[in-house]
Structure formats: structure tokens, C-alpha cells
Tab-separated table of C-alpha atoms and ligand atoms in Angstrom:
chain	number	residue	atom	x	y	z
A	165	UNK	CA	24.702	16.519	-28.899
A	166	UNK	CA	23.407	20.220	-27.855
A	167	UNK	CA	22.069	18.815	-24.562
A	168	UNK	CA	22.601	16.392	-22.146
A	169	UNK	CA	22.096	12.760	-23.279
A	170	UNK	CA	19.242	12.608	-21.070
A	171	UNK	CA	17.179	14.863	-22.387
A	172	UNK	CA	18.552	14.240	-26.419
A	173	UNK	CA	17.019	10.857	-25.854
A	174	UNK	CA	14.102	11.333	-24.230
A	175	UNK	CA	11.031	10.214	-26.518
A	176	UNK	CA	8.516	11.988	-26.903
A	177	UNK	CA	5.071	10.933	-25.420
A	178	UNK	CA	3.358	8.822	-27.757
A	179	UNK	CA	-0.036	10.038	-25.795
A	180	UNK	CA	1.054	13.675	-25.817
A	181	UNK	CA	1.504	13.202	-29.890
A	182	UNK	CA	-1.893	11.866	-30.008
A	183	UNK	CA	-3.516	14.553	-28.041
A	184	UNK	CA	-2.026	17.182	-29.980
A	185	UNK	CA	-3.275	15.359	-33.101
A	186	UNK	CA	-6.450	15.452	-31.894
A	187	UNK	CA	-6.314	19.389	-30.497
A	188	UNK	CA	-5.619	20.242	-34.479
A	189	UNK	CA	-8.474	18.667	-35.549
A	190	UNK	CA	-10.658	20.635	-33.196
A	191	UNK	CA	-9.110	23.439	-33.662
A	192	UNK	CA	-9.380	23.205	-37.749
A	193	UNK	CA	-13.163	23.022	-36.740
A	194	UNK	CA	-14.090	19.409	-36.783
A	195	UNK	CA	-16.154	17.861	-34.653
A	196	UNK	CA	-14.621	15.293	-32.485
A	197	UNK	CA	-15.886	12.264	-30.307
A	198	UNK	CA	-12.827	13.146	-27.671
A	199	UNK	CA	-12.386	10.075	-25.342
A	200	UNK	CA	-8.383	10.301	-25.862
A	201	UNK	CA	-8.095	13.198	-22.375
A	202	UNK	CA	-7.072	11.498	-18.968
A	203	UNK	CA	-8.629	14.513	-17.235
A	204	UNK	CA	-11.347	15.594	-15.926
A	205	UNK	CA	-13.855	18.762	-17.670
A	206	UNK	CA	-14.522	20.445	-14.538
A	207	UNK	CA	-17.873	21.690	-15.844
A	208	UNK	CA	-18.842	17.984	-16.023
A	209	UNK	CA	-16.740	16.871	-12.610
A	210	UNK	CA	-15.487	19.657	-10.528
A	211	UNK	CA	-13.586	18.820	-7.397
A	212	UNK	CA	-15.664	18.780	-3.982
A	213	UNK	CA	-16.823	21.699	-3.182
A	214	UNK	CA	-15.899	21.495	0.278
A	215	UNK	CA	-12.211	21.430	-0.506
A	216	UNK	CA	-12.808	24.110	-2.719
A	217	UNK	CA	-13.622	26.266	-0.431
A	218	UNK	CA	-11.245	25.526	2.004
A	219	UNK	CA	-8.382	25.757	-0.278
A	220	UNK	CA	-9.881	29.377	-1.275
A	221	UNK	CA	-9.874	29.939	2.736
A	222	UNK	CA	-6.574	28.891	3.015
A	223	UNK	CA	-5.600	31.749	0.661
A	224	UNK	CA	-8.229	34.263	2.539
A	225	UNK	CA	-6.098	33.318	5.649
A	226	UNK	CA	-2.640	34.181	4.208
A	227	UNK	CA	-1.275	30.331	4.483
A	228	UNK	CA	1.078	31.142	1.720
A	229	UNK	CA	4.472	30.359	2.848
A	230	UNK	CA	6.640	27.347	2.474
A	231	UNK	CA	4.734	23.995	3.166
A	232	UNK	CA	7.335	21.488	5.252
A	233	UNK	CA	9.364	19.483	3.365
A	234	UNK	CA	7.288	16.273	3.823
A	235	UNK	CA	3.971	17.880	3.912
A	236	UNK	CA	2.367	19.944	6.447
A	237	UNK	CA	1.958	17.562	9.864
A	238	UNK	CA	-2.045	17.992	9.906
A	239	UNK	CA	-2.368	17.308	6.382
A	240	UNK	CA	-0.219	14.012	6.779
A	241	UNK	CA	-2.168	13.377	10.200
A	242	UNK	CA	-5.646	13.906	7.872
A	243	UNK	CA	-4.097	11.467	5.221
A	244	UNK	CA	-3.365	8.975	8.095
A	245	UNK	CA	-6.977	9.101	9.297
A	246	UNK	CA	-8.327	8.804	5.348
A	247	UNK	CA	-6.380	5.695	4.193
A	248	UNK	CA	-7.351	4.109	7.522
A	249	UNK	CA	-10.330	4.783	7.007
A	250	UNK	CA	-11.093	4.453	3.177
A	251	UNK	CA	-8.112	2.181	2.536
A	252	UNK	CA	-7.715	-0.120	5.736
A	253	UNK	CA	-3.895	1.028	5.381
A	254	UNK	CA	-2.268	1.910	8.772
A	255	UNK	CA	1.084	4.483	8.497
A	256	UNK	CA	1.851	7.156	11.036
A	257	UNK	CA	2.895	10.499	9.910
A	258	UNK	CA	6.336	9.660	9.706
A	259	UNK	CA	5.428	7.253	7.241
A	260	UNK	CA	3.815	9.901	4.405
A	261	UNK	CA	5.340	12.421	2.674
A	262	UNK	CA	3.201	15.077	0.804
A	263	UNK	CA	3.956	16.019	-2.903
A	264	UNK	CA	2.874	18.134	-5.579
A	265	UNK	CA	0.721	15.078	-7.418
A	266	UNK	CA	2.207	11.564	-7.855
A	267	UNK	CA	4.658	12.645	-10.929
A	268	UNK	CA	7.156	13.673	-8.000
A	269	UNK	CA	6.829	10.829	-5.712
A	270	UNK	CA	7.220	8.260	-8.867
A	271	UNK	CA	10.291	10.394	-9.885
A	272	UNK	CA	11.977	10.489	-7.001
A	273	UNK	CA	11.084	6.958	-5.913
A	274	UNK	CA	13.032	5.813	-9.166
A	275	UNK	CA	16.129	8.149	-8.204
A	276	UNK	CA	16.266	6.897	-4.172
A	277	UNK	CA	16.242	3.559	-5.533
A	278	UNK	CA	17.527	2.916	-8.711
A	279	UNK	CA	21.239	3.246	-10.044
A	280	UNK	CA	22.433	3.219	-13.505
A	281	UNK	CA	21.773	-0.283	-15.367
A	282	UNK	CA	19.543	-1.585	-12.760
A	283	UNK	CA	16.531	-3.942	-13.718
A	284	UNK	CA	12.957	-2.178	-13.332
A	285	UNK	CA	10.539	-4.646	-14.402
A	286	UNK	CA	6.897	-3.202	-15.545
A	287	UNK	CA	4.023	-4.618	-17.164
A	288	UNK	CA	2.542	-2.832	-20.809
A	289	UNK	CA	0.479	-1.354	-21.725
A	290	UNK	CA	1.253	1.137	-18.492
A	291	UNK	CA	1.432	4.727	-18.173
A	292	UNK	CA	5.026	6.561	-18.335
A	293	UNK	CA	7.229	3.768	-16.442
A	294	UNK	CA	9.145	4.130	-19.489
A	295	UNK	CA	10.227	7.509	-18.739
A	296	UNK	CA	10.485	7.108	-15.452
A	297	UNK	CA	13.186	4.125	-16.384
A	298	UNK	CA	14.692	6.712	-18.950
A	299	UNK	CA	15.647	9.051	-16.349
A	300	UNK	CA	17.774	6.460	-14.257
A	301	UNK	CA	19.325	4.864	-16.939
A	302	UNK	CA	17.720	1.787	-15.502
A	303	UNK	CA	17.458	-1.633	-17.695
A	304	UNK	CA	13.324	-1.799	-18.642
A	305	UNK	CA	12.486	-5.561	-18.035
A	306	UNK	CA	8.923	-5.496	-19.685
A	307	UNK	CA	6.304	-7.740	-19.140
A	308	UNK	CA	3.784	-8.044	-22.048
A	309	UNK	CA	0.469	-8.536	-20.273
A	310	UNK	CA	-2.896	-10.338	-22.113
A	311	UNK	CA	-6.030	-9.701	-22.916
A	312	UNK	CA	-7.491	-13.181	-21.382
A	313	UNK	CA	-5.563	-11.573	-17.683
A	314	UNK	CA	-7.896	-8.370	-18.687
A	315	UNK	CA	-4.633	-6.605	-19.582
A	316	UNK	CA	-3.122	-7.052	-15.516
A	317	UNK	CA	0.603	-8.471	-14.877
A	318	UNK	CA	0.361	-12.301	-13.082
A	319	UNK	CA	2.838	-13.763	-10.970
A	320	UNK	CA	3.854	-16.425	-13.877
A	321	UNK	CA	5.125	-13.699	-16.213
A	322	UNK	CA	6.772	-11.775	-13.309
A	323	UNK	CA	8.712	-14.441	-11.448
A	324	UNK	CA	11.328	-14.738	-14.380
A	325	UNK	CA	12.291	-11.693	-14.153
A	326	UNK	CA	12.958	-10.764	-10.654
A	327	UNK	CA	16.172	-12.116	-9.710
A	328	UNK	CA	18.371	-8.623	-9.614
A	329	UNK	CA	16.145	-6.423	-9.748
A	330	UNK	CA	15.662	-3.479	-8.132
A	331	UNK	CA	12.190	-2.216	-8.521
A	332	UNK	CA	9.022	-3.829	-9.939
A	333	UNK	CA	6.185	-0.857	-10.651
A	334	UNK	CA	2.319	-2.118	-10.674
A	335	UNK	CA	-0.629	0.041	-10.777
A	336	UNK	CA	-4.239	-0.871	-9.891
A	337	UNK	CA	-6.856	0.186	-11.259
A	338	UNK	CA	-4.808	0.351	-14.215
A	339	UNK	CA	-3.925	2.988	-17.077
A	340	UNK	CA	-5.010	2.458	-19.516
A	341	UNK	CA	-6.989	-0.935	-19.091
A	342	UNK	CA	-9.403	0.413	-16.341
A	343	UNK	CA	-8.825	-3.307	-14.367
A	344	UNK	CA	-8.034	-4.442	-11.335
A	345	UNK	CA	-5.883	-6.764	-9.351
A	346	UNK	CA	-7.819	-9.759	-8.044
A	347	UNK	CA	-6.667	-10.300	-4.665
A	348	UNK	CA	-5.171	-13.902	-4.898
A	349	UNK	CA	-3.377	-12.310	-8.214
A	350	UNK	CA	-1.761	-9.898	-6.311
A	351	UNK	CA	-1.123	-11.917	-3.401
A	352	UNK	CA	1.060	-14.206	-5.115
A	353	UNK	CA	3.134	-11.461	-6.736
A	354	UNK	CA	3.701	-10.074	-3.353
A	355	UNK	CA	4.475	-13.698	-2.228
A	356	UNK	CA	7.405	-13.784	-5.071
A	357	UNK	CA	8.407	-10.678	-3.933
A	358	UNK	CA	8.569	-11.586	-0.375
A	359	UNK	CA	11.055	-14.655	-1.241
A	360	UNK	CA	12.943	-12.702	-3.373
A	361	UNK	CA	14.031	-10.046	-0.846
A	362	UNK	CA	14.224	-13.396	1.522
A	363	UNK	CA	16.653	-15.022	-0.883
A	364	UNK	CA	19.003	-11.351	-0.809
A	365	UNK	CA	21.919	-10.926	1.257
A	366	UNK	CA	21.930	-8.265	3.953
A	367	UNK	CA	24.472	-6.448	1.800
A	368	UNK	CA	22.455	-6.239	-1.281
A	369	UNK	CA	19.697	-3.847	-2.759
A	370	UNK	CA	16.284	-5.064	-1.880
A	371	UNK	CA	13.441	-4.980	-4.384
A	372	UNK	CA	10.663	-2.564	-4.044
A	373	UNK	CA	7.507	-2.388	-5.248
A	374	UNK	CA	5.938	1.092	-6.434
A	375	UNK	CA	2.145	0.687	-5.951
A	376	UNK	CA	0.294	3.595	-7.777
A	377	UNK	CA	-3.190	3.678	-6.981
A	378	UNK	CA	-3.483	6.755	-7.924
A	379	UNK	CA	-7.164	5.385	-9.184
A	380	UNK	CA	-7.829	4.077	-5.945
A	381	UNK	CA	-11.648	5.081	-5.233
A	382	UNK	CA	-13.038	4.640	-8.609
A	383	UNK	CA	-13.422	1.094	-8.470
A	384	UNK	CA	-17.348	-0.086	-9.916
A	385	UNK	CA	-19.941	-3.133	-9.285
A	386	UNK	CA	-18.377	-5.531	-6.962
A	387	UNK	CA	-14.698	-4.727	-7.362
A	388	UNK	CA	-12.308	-3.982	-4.373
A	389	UNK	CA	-9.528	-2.249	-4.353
A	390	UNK	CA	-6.477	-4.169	-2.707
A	391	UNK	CA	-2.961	-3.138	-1.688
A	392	UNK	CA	0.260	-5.208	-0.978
A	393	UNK	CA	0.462	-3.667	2.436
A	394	UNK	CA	-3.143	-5.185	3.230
A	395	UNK	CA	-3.257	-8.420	2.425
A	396	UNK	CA	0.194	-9.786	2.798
A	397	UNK	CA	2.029	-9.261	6.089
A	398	UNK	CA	5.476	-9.554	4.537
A	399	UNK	CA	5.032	-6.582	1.737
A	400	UNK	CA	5.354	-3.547	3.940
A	401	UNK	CA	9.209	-3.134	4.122
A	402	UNK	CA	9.048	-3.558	0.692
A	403	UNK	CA	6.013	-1.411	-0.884
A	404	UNK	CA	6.136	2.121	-1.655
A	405	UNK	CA	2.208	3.539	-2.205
A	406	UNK	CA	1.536	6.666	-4.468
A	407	UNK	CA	-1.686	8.090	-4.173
A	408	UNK	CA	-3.108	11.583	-5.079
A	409	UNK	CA	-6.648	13.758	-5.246
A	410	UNK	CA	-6.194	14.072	-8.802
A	411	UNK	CA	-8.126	11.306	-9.866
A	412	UNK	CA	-9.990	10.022	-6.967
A	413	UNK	CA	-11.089	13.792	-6.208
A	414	UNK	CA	-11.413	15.113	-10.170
A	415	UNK	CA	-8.456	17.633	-8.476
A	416	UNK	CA	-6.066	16.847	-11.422
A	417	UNK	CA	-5.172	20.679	-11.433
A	418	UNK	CA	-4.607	21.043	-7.747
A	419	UNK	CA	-1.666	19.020	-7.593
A	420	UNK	CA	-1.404	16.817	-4.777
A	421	UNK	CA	-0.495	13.483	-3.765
A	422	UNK	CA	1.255	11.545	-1.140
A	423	UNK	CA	3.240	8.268	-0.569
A	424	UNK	CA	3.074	5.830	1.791
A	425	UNK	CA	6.605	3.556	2.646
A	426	UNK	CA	8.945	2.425	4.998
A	427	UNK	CA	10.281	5.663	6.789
A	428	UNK	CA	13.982	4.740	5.255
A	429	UNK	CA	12.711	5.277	1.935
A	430	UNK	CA	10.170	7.991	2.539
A	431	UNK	CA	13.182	9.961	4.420
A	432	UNK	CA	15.311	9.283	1.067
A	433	UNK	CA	12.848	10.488	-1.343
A	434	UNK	CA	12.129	13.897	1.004
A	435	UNK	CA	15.952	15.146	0.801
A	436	UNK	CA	15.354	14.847	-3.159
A	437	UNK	CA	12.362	16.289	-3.466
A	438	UNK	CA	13.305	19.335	-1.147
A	439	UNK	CA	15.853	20.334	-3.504
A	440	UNK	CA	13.469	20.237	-6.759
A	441	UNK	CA	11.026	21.770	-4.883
A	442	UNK	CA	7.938	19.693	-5.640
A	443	UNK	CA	5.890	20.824	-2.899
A	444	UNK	CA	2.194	21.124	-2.692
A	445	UNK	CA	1.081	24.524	-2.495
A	446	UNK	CA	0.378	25.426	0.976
A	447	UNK	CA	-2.970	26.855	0.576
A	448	UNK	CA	-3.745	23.089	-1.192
A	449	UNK	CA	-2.308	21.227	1.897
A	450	UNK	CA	-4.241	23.287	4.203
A	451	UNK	CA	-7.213	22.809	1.958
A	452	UNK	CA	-7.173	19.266	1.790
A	453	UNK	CA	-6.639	18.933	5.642
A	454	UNK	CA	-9.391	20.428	6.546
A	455	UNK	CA	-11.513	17.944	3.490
A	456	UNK	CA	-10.318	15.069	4.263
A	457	UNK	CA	-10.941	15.537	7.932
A	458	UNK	CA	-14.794	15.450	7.114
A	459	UNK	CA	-15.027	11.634	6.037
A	460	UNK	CA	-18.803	12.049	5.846
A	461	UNK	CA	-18.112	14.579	3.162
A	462	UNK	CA	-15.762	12.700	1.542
A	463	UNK	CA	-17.934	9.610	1.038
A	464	UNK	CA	-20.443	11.586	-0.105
A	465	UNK	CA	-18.377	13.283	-2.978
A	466	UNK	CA	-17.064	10.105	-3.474
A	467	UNK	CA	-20.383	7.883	-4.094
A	468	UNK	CA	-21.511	10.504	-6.637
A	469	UNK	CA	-18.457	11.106	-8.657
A	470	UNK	CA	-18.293	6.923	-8.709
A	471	UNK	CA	-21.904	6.870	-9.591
A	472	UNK	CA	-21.275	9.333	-12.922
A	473	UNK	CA	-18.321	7.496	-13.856
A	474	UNK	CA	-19.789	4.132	-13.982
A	475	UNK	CA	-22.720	5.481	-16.136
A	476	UNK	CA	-21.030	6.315	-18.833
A	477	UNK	CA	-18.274	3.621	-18.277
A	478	UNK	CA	-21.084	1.196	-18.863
A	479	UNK	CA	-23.210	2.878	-21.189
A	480	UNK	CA	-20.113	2.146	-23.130
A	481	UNK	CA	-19.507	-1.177	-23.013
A	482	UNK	CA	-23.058	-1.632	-23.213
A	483	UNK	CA	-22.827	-0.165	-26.247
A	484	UNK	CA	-19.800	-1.956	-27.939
A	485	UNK	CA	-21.342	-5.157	-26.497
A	486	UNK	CA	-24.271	-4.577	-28.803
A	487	UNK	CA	-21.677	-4.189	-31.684
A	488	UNK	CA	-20.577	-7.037	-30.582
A	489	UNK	CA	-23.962	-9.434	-30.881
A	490	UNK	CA	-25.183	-7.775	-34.372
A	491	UNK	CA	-21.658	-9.243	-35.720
A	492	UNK	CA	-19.005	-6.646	-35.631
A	493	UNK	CA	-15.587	-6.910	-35.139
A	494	UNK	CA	-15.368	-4.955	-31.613
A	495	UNK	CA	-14.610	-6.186	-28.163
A	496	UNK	CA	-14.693	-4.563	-24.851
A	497	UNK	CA	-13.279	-5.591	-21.095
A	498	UNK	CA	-16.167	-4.869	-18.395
A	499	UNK	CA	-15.068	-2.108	-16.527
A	500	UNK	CA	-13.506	-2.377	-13.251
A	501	UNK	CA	-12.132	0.568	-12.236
A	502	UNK	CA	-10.616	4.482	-12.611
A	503	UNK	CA	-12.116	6.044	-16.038
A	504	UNK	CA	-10.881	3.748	-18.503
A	505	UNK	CA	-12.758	1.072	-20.783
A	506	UNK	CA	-10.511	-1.262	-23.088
A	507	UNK	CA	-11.787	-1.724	-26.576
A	508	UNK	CA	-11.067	-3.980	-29.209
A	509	UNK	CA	-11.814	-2.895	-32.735
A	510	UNK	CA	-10.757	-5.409	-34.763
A	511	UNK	CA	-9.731	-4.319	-38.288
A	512	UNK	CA	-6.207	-5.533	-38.791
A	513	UNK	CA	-5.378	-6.529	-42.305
A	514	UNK	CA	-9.192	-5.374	-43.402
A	515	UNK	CA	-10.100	-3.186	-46.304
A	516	UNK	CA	-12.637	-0.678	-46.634
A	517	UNK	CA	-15.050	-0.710	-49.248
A	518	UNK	CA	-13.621	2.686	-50.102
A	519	UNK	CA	-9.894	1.336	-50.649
A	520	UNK	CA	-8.374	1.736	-47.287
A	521	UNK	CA	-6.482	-1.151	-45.816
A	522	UNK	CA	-5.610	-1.184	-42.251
A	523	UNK	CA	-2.093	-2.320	-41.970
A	524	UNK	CA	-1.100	-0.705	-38.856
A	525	UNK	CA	-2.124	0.387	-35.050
A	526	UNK	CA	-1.509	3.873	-36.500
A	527	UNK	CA	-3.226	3.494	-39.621
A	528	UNK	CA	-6.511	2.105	-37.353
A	529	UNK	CA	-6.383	4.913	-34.995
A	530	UNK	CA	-6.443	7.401	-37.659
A	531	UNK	CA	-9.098	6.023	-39.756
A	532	UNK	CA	-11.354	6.278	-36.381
A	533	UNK	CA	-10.887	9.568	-36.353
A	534	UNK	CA	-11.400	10.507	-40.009
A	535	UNK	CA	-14.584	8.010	-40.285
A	536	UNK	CA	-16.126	7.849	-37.085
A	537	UNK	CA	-14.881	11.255	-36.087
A	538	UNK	CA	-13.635	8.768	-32.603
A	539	UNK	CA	-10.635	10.039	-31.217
A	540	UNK	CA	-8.839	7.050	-28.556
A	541	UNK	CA	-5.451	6.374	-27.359
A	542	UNK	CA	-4.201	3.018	-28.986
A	543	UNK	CA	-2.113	0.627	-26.664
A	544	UNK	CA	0.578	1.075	-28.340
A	545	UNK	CA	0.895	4.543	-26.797
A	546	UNK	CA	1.057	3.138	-23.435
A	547	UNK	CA	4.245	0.485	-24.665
A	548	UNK	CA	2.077	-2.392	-26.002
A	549	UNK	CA	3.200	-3.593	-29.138
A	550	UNK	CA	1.459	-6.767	-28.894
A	551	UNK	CA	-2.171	-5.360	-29.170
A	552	UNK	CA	-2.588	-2.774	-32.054
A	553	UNK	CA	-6.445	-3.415	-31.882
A	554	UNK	CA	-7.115	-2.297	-28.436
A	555	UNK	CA	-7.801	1.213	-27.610
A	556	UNK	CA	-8.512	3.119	-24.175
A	557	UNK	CA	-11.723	5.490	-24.147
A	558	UNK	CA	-11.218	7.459	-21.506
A	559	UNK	CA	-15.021	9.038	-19.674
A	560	UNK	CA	-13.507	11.891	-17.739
A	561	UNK	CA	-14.655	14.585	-20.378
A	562	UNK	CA	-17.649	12.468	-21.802
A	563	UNK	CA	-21.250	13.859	-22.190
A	564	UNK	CA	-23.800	10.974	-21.423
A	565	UNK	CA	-26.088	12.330	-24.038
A	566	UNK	CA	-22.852	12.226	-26.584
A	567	UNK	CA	-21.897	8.448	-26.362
A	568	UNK	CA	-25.040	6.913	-28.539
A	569	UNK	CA	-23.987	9.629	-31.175
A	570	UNK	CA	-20.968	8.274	-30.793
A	571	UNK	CA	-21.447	4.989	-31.129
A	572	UNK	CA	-23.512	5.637	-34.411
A	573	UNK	CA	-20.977	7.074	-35.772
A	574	UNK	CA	-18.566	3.996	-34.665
A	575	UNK	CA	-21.067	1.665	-36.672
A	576	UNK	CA	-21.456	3.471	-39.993
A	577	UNK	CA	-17.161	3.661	-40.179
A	578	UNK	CA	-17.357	-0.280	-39.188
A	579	UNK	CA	-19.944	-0.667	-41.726
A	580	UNK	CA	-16.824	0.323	-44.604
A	581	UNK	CA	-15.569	-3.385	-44.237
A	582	UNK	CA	-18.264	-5.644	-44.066
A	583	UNK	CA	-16.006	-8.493	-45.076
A	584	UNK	CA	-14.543	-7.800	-41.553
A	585	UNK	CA	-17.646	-8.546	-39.821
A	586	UNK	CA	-18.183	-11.853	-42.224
A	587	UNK	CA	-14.907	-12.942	-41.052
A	588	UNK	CA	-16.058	-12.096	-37.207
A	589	UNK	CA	-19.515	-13.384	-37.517
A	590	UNK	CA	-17.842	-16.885	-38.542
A	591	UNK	CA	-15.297	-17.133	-35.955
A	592	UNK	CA	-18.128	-16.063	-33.642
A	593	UNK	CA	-20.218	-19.362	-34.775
A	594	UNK	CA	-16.947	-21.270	-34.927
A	595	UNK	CA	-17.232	-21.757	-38.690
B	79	PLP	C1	-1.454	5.599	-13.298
B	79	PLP	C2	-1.064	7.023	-13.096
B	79	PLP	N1	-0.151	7.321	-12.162
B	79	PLP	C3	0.250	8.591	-11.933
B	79	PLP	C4	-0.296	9.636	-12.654
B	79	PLP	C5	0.173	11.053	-12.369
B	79	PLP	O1	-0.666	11.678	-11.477
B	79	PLP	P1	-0.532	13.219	-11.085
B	79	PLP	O2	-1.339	13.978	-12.070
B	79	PLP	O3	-1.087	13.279	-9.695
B	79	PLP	O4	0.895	13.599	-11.124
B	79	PLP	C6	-1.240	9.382	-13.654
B	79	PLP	C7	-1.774	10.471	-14.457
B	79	PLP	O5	-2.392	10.324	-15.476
B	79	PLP	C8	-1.648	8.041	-13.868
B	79	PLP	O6	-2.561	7.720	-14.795
């Protein structure tokens, strides 16, 4: 080996291959239906242009020195006053530490917590926990959620598993699934977690729970976004909260994010992070002080950016729903939250009229994007190998005037195996 055995063995990302898939095609001229990007096209969603401008400020005022290790106090006193807020989550400053985005705060969470061969359980398909598990050497306990669960983890397929472990990683709203936790769901996760630790000795590692909401305020209809910390009184010793602007604020690019834990942990995860030197910029803290101490602002920003999501989000499903009642072979799960909608395009095992069978998760993706010109990231990118049909469209770069093209384009390649949608139309009628 040439380098260490970390980095020899590190995969590489199945949604990174994808992308750059898809950039060739662009960039060999054709013309793409590009839901694959978990970013945001500023031109479409810029960040709010109060922060903006205070970030630009910042600079004007020469805040360009080294940010505290744990995030600049009046940022982490402005976070404090948001998640109470926003959030209903009460943590004092002491309680937060500031990072550049949520990449950090997972990462070091994992290396404060985990040693070699230790069991971190996570649910698929997820985003990166993989890695994340890579890095530690940790043992990846995976939990294969279902479609009928709307692709979220439930306490039955956890409890198993947790005897030993150290850390159990959820995420709601979800990547790539766009769904959330119900609150009696979650609830009786935390419960199992609670009599876990309960069951430890005083000697032993506890289990944690890494709660990325990094999707937090993107939740649509009459969802609600719940945390462990909320709504059972034993989590919060136990439950270590990343959040960040980049998604909840379109800020993707201005790299910031926080966590919210027991000060033991938080104080653990600081000392690391000071010597890799993930800070925020400074101008960025100061920035998003000054932003987030305007709530009224902040709602605002928020209700419109939820409102644009949640049209296209459902002019989506809308869309493969009417796929759906003219007899296709498509599915697609309501969406509940962040900027993801789960589809189903079932063609496993199908041929084309034109002589192509679909064998394969791989072979389906790619015949989406040479037929419908449709380019999506397949579950299996995201660790699912149990569901090579579903796909995640993701809305941040979406036109609303594109997606009926789109969809057109969708039902002519679907129209190359109408033995498929025979085969549908009589399950659908339970012949
Ligand atoms: C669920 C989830 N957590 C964390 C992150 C990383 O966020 P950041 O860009 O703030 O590092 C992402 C980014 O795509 C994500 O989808």
C-alpha cells in the first residue's frame, strides 16, 4: 500500500460517481433533466439577503481574524435564541459549538466517541454514515429500512441491535427519502435508547445518538419536525444535534453549522476540531449573528424558500401519481420534508421494445438518462441494496416550468416496455 490503509480503502462516493456521470453528459452537450444535485442554484434560491449583507459587512468591518474555537459567543448566544425559538430546543452557550457546516461536527462526533471495532448502527438508504464509520474503523450495524415505514428506521428493527453499541446515527427529514419521523416513532427509539444506557454500568461507554437535522425547516403540509431532546425527557445526556444554514438557509457554500450536546461531549469534539481547524469563517459567524438575531426576518425567508420547495416537490409527485393512475409502473412517497421526493420506477427484469433488459439498479439508472434524458440518484448510492427501483429527485436546482417536460419525457422512455405496465395494470386490479 502507497498510503495509509485509511485512505487505500476508502470507497469512493457512489453519489459523487453519479454526479460526475452526469457532468460528462452535459458537458458532451446533451441536454439533461438534472434532479441528481443536493444543492441549491443560487439563481433559483439564493441565501437571505439579509445575511448576505451582513456577512459582506462583516468583511467591510475587518472581522477577519480567528473565530473562537467553539464559535464566536454572540453567534452561539443567536443560535440559542433561534432553536428556542424555531426548534423549542433549550441549550445555553456552553452547550453549542460552531463549525464550518455539519461534515465537521459528524466527523468529529464519530472520533470523540467511537474506538476501533465499535458498533455504529445506521439505517439505509442514508447519506455518508458509511464513511463516517470508515474513518473509525467502527463495526457498521445496518438497518435496512422499508418502503411501507416511508423509507424511516422503527424501533423494531433497531432494538436488536443496540446492545454494545456505541453510537446509533438518525437523520430527519431524511437523505435521500425526503420523510420524517412521526413522533410516537421516534419516541420509542429514544425510549430503547433510554433503557439501554439504563441497563450500562457506570464504567462503560454510553450510547449516543447523532441527530442530523440538518433539513430541519423544510418540513411541508402538516408535518412537524421533532427532536429526541423535545419529546423525551431522558434523551438529552444522550443526543448529540447537528444542524447547519446550508440547507435550511440555501447557504450550502457558506459553510456553517453547529451542534447541540451535553457539554462533556461538545467540550470533546472542540479540542478535535481546533486542531483540524474546521472553523467557520469569521466574517460568516458574524454574519449569521447578526441574521439570526432578526427572527422576523428569518421566518420570512423561511416561509418563502418552504413555499418554492413544496411547489415543485409536489408538482412532482403530482406528476408521477398521474403515471401512476394511467397504468405505469412508477410510485412515489408524498413528500414530507428537506428537497427530496422518493420514486419508484419499476422496471426490474423488463425489456424494452428496443432490446434492452433491465437487469440491474445500474442498468435502470442509466437507461433514464439515455431515454428520458432523467438524471436521479438510485438508492443504492445512499447503501440500499434492497431497493434498486427507488430513486431520489432532488428540487434544489429544478425549474418549475422544466418538470412537465420532464415528465414527458419520463412517459415516452416508460412507454419502451409496455408489457411492464400490463404486468402493473394487473397487479393494480389484483388480477
Ligand atoms: C443529511 C445530511 N447531513 C449532513 C450534510 C452535510 O452538510 P454540510 O454541507 O453542512 O456539511 C448533508 C449534505 O448533503 C446531508 O444531506
Amino acid at each position: 500500500m502507497k498510503f495509509s490503509q485509511l485512505s487505500e480503502t476508502l470507497a469512493p462516493s457512489e453519489i459523487l460517481k453519479i454526479g460526475n456521470r452526469v457532468k460528462q453528459a452535459l458537458a458532451g452537450g446533451e441536454s439533461l433533466y438534472n434532479y441528481t444535485i443536493g444543492d441549491f442554484d443560487p439563481k433559483i434560491f439564493p441565501i437571505p439577503g439579509v445575511l448576505e449583507e451582513a456577512i459582506i459587512g462583516a468583511y467591510r468591518e475587518h472581522f477577519t481574524n480567528y473565530p473562537l474555537a467553539e464559535g464566536n459567543f454572540d453567534l452561539r448566544k443567536s443560535i440559542r435564541e433561534y432553536i428556542s425559538i424555531f426548534q423549542d430546543l433549550h441549550y445555553d452557550e456552553s452547550e453549542i459549538l460552531v463549525a464550518s457546516g455539519g461534515r465537521p461536527l459528524i466527523f468529529a462526533l464519530f472520533f470523540s466517541l467511537c474506538d476501533p471495532g465499535d458498533k455504529v448502527i445506521f439505517p439505509v438508504p442514508s447519506w455518508n454514515n458509511n464513511y463516517y464509520t470508515h474513518f473509525v474503523k467502527g463495526t457498521a450495524v445496518v438497518v435496512d429500512t422499508r418502503e411501507e415505514n416511508r423509507f424511516m428506521p422503527t424501533a423494531e428493527e433497531i432494538a436488536p441491535h443496540l446492545p454494545g453499541a456505541t453510537l446509533l446515527t438518525l437523520c430527519s427529514p431524511q437523505n435521500p427519502a425526503g420523510t420524517l419521523f412521526r413522533k410516537e416513532e421516534l419516541w420509542q427509539i429514544c425510549e430503547l435508547v433510554v433503557q439501554e444506557n439504563a441497563r450500562r454500568g457506570a464504567d462503560e461507554k454510553k450510547l449516543y445518538v447523532l441527530y442530523d437535522q440538518l433539513y430541519s425547516q423544510l418540513i411541508y403540509g402538516q408535518g412537524t419536525h421533532y427532536n429526541p431532546v423535545e419529546i423525551h425527557s431522558g434523551m438529552r445526556p444522550y443526543t448529540i444535534t447537528v444542524d447547519a444554514v446550508s440547507k435550511s438557509f440555501a447557504a450550502t457554500g457558506v459553510r456553517l453549522g453547529w451542534c447541540l450536546g451535553p457539554g462533556t461531549v461538545i467540550e470533546k469534539m472542540k479540542v478535535l476540531l481546533t486542531l483540524v481547524g474546521a472553523w467557520a469563517p469569521m466574517p460568516e459567524q458574524k454574519g449569521l449573528a447578526a441574521f439570526l438575531g432578526q427572527p422576523g426576518e428569518v421566518a420570512l425567508f423561511l416561509n418563502r424558500f418552504r413555499l418554492s420547495l413544496h411547489l415543485r416537490l409536489e408538482q412532482l409527485y403530482q406528476g408521477i401519481e398521474h403515471l401512476k393512475e394511467e397504468g405505469y409502473p412508477v410510485d412515489a412517497i408524498a413528500p414530507e420534508g428537506a428537497v427530496f421526493l422518493s420514486v419508484k420506477i419499476d422496471l426490474m427484469g423488463q425489456k424494452s421494445t428496443t432490446g434492452v433488459r433491465i437487469e440491474s439498479a445500474e442498468n435502470l439508472t442509466a437507461f433514464l438518462l439515455r431515454e428520458a434524458r432523467l438524471a436521479v440518484v438510485p438508492f443504492y448510492a445512499f447503501g440500499s441494496e434492497g431497493n434498486p427501483c427507488w430513486f431520489r429527485l432532488s428540487v434544489g436546482t429544478s425549474k418549475l416550468d422544466e418538470i412537465d417536460r420532464m415528465m414527458d419525457s419520463l412517459r415516452q422512455a416508460l412507454d419502451l416496455f409496455p408489457a411492464a405496465m400490463l404486468e402493473h395494470s394487473n397487479e393494480a386490479y389484483g388480477n
